[in-house]
Amino acid sequence: MLRLRVKEVAHEKGMSMHRLSLRSEVSYHVIREIFTNPFKVINTDTLNRIAEALGVPVTELIEDVPSKGVSP
């Protein structure tokens, strides 16, 4: 299962939700949803715009976490 690290990276960069929304041209509503639900499904264009606004590669915004109830 993939988890978005947008909130953590934005905090590391000192960027608020509002500023990230403005710089990425992604609506504040979507940014807020991503911050509150790191498992939210978003399209690759949105992810690319957020990564560019934060100055990081897309791979830094994605974390692979084990799914609950799934044995390795």
Backbone as a ProteinNet text record, in pm:
[ID]
protein_1_A
[PRIMARY]
MLRLRVKEVAHEKGMSMHRLSLRSEVSYHVIREIFTNPFKVINTDTLNRIAEALGVPVTELIEDVPSKGVSP
[TERTIARY]
85.4	0	90.3	51.5	131.6	75.6	165.2	128.4	199.8	125.5	184	252.9	371.2	450.1	448.7	345.8	338.2	342.3	264.8	258.9	396.7	463.2	593.6	696.9	699.8	797.9	768.6	642.1	605.1	650.5	631.4	675.7	827.4	899.5	1046.2	1092.4	1016.8	1050.9	993.9	917.7	858.3	747	675.8	572.4	433.6	350	212.7	126.4	9.3	-85.1	-122	-144.4	-183.8	-74.1	47.6	159.8	181.7	170.5	186	77.5	-42.6	-152.7	-122.4	-74.9	-43.4	71.5	177.6	296.5	272.6	189.2	165.2	46.4	-33.9	-158.8	-253.7	-249.4	-343.1	-435.2	-564.7	-659.3	-627.5	-656.7	-634.9	-712	-832.3	-916.5	-843.5	-783.3	-711.1	-587.5	-513.3	-395.2	-436.6	-544.1	-592.1	-630.2	-696.4	-733.4	-609.7	-507.4	-383.2	-314.5	-313.9	-252.7	-326.3	-458.5	-536.2	-553.7	-536	-548.7	-432.1	-321.9	-203.6	-221.7	-334.7	-362.1	-456.8	-484	-573.3	-515.7	-603	-562.6	-564	-449.9	-441.9	-379.3	-402.2	-345.3	-198.6	-129.6	14	44.8	-43.3	-21.4	-19.1	-113.7	-119.1	6.8	47.3	167.3	291.2	301.4	414.6	417.5	302.5	297.2	336.1	291.9	327.1	477.7	532.2	676	757.3	716.3	787.7	781.5	665.2	649.5	736.6	755.5	837.9	986.2	1016.6	1155.9	1216	1133.5	1180	1134.9	1202	1153.4	1023.8	941.4	814.3	837.7	945.3	973.1	987.4	1023.5	1035.2	897.8	794.3	659.4	579.7	639	567.3	642.3	567	625.1	543.8	610.9	544	530.3	406.8	382.1	305.7	331.1	260.1	110	31.8	-113.6	-148.2	-246.8	-290.1	-355.6	-324.3	-386.5	-324.6	-217.1	-151.1	-19.2	-3	120.5	227.9	353.2	463	492.2
-117	0	123.7	221.7	344	453.3	521.8	633.8	757.6	866.7	993	1062.7	1115.2	1185.4	1336.5	1384.7	1526.8	1614.2	1579.4	1659.8	1668.5	1554.3	1551.4	1633.5	1615.5	1687.2	1836.9	1873.2	2015.4	2077	2004.2	2055	2069.4	1970.8	1978.9	2101.9	2137.2	2251.6	2382.5	2374.3	2494.1	2552.9	2466.6	2514	2478.7	2579.5	2560.1	2500.7	2453.1	2401.1	2509.3	2630	2740.3	2771.5	2781.5	2812.4	2699	2575.5	2460.8	2462.4	2496.7	2506.8	2611.2	2727	2834.1	2795.2	2739.4	2706.5	2590.1	2494.6	2375.9	2392.8	2495.6	2516.7	2397.7	2337.8	2232.8	2297.1	2272.6	2340.6	2314.2	2413.9	2402.1	2282.5	2261.5	2149.6	2016.2	1996.7	1872.1	1860.2	1968.7	1966.5	1929.1	1989	1957.9	1810.7	1756.5	1614.6	1524.9	1560.8	1482.3	1489.7	1608	1623.6	1539.9	1533.2	1462.1	1313.6	1274.8	1134.3	1096.3	1050.6	1020.1	899.5	830.3	717	755.4	884.4	934.2	901.6	859.5	832.3	964.3	998.2	1119.7	1083.6	1167.8	1136.7	1180.4	1126.7	1153	1298.9	1365.8	1507.4	1588.7	1561.2	1630.9	1602.1	1477.1	1439.4	1507.5	1512.5	1580.2	1728.8	1794.5	1938.1	1965.8	1880	1896.5	1875.9	1771.7	1744.5	1861.6	1915.5	2029.4	2150.6	2176	2290.1	2274.3	2150.6	2124.3	2110.4	2100	2086.6	1951.4	1847	1711.4	1616.9	1502	1402.8	1339.3	1293.9	1230.5	1115	1041.7	925.3	962	1086.5	1129.7	1148	1157.6	1180.6	1052.3	938.7	811.4	715.1	648.9	549.3	421.4	309.6	180	126.3	104.8	52.5	-78.7	-171	-298.8	-279.4	-354.9	-352.5	-432.9	-386.3	-459.5	-590.2	-696.4	-825.2	-903	-852.8	-922.5	-978.6	-1109	-1173	-1160	-1140.8	-1130.4	-1262.1
0	0	0	-78.5	-87	3	69.8	156.6	106.5	98.6	54.8	171.8	147.5	249	226.5	160.3	125.5	250	350	472.4	538.5	552.1	617.5	540.6	408.6	326.9	328	320.3	325.1	457.5	568	698.7	702.8	646.2	641.5	563.3	460.7	375.3	429.3	540.2	598.4	513.1	441.1	350.5	404.1	414.8	461.9	350.9	389.1	290.3	189.4	238.8	150.9	49.5	96.2	5.7	-94.2	-48.3	-137.8	-245.2	-205.3	-300.8	-407.8	-365.6	-460.6	-553.6	-498	-578.4	-673.5	-632.1	-714.9	-808.9	-782.6	-856.2	-840.5	-722	-682.1	-580.2	-590.1	-501.7	-354.4	-272.8	-128.7	-73.9	-124.3	-79.7	-99.9	-215.4	-244.2	-155.1	-139	-51.1	91	140.8	276.1	287	185.1	187.4	192	115.8	115.4	252	314.1	446.2	550.8	542.5	644.5	613.5	487.2	448.9	358.4	416.6	335.9	243.1	252.4	164.1	51	37.7	-67.1	-204.9	-294.5	-432.3	-509	-568.8	-650.3	-784.5	-883.9	-1015.6	-1022.4	-1120.7	-1131.4	-1163.7	-1235.9	-1265.4	-1136	-1047.9	-918.9	-838.5	-834.2	-759.4	-817.1	-948.1	-1012.8	-980.3	-982.1	-952.5	-807.8	-716.4	-575.4	-556.3	-618.4	-607.2	-660.5	-773.7	-832	-739.5	-681.7	-590.8	-466.6	-422.5	-304.5	-339.2	-467.1	-509.5	-478	-486.4	-457.4	-568.5	-581.9	-678	-626.5	-717.9	-681	-584	-603.9	-518.7	-371.4	-343.1	-203.3	-138.1	-219.2	-167.1	-148.7	-184.1	-177.6	-86.8	-0.6	89.4	76.8	61.9	54.8	197.2	240.2	374.8	363.4	455.3	449.8	470.5	396.1	414.7	538.4	612.6	731.9	689.2	761.1	735.5	620.7	563.5	453.4	504.4	492.8	537.8	431.4	472.7	375	308
[MASK]
++++++++++++++++++++++++++++++++++++++++++++++++++++++++++++++++++++++++

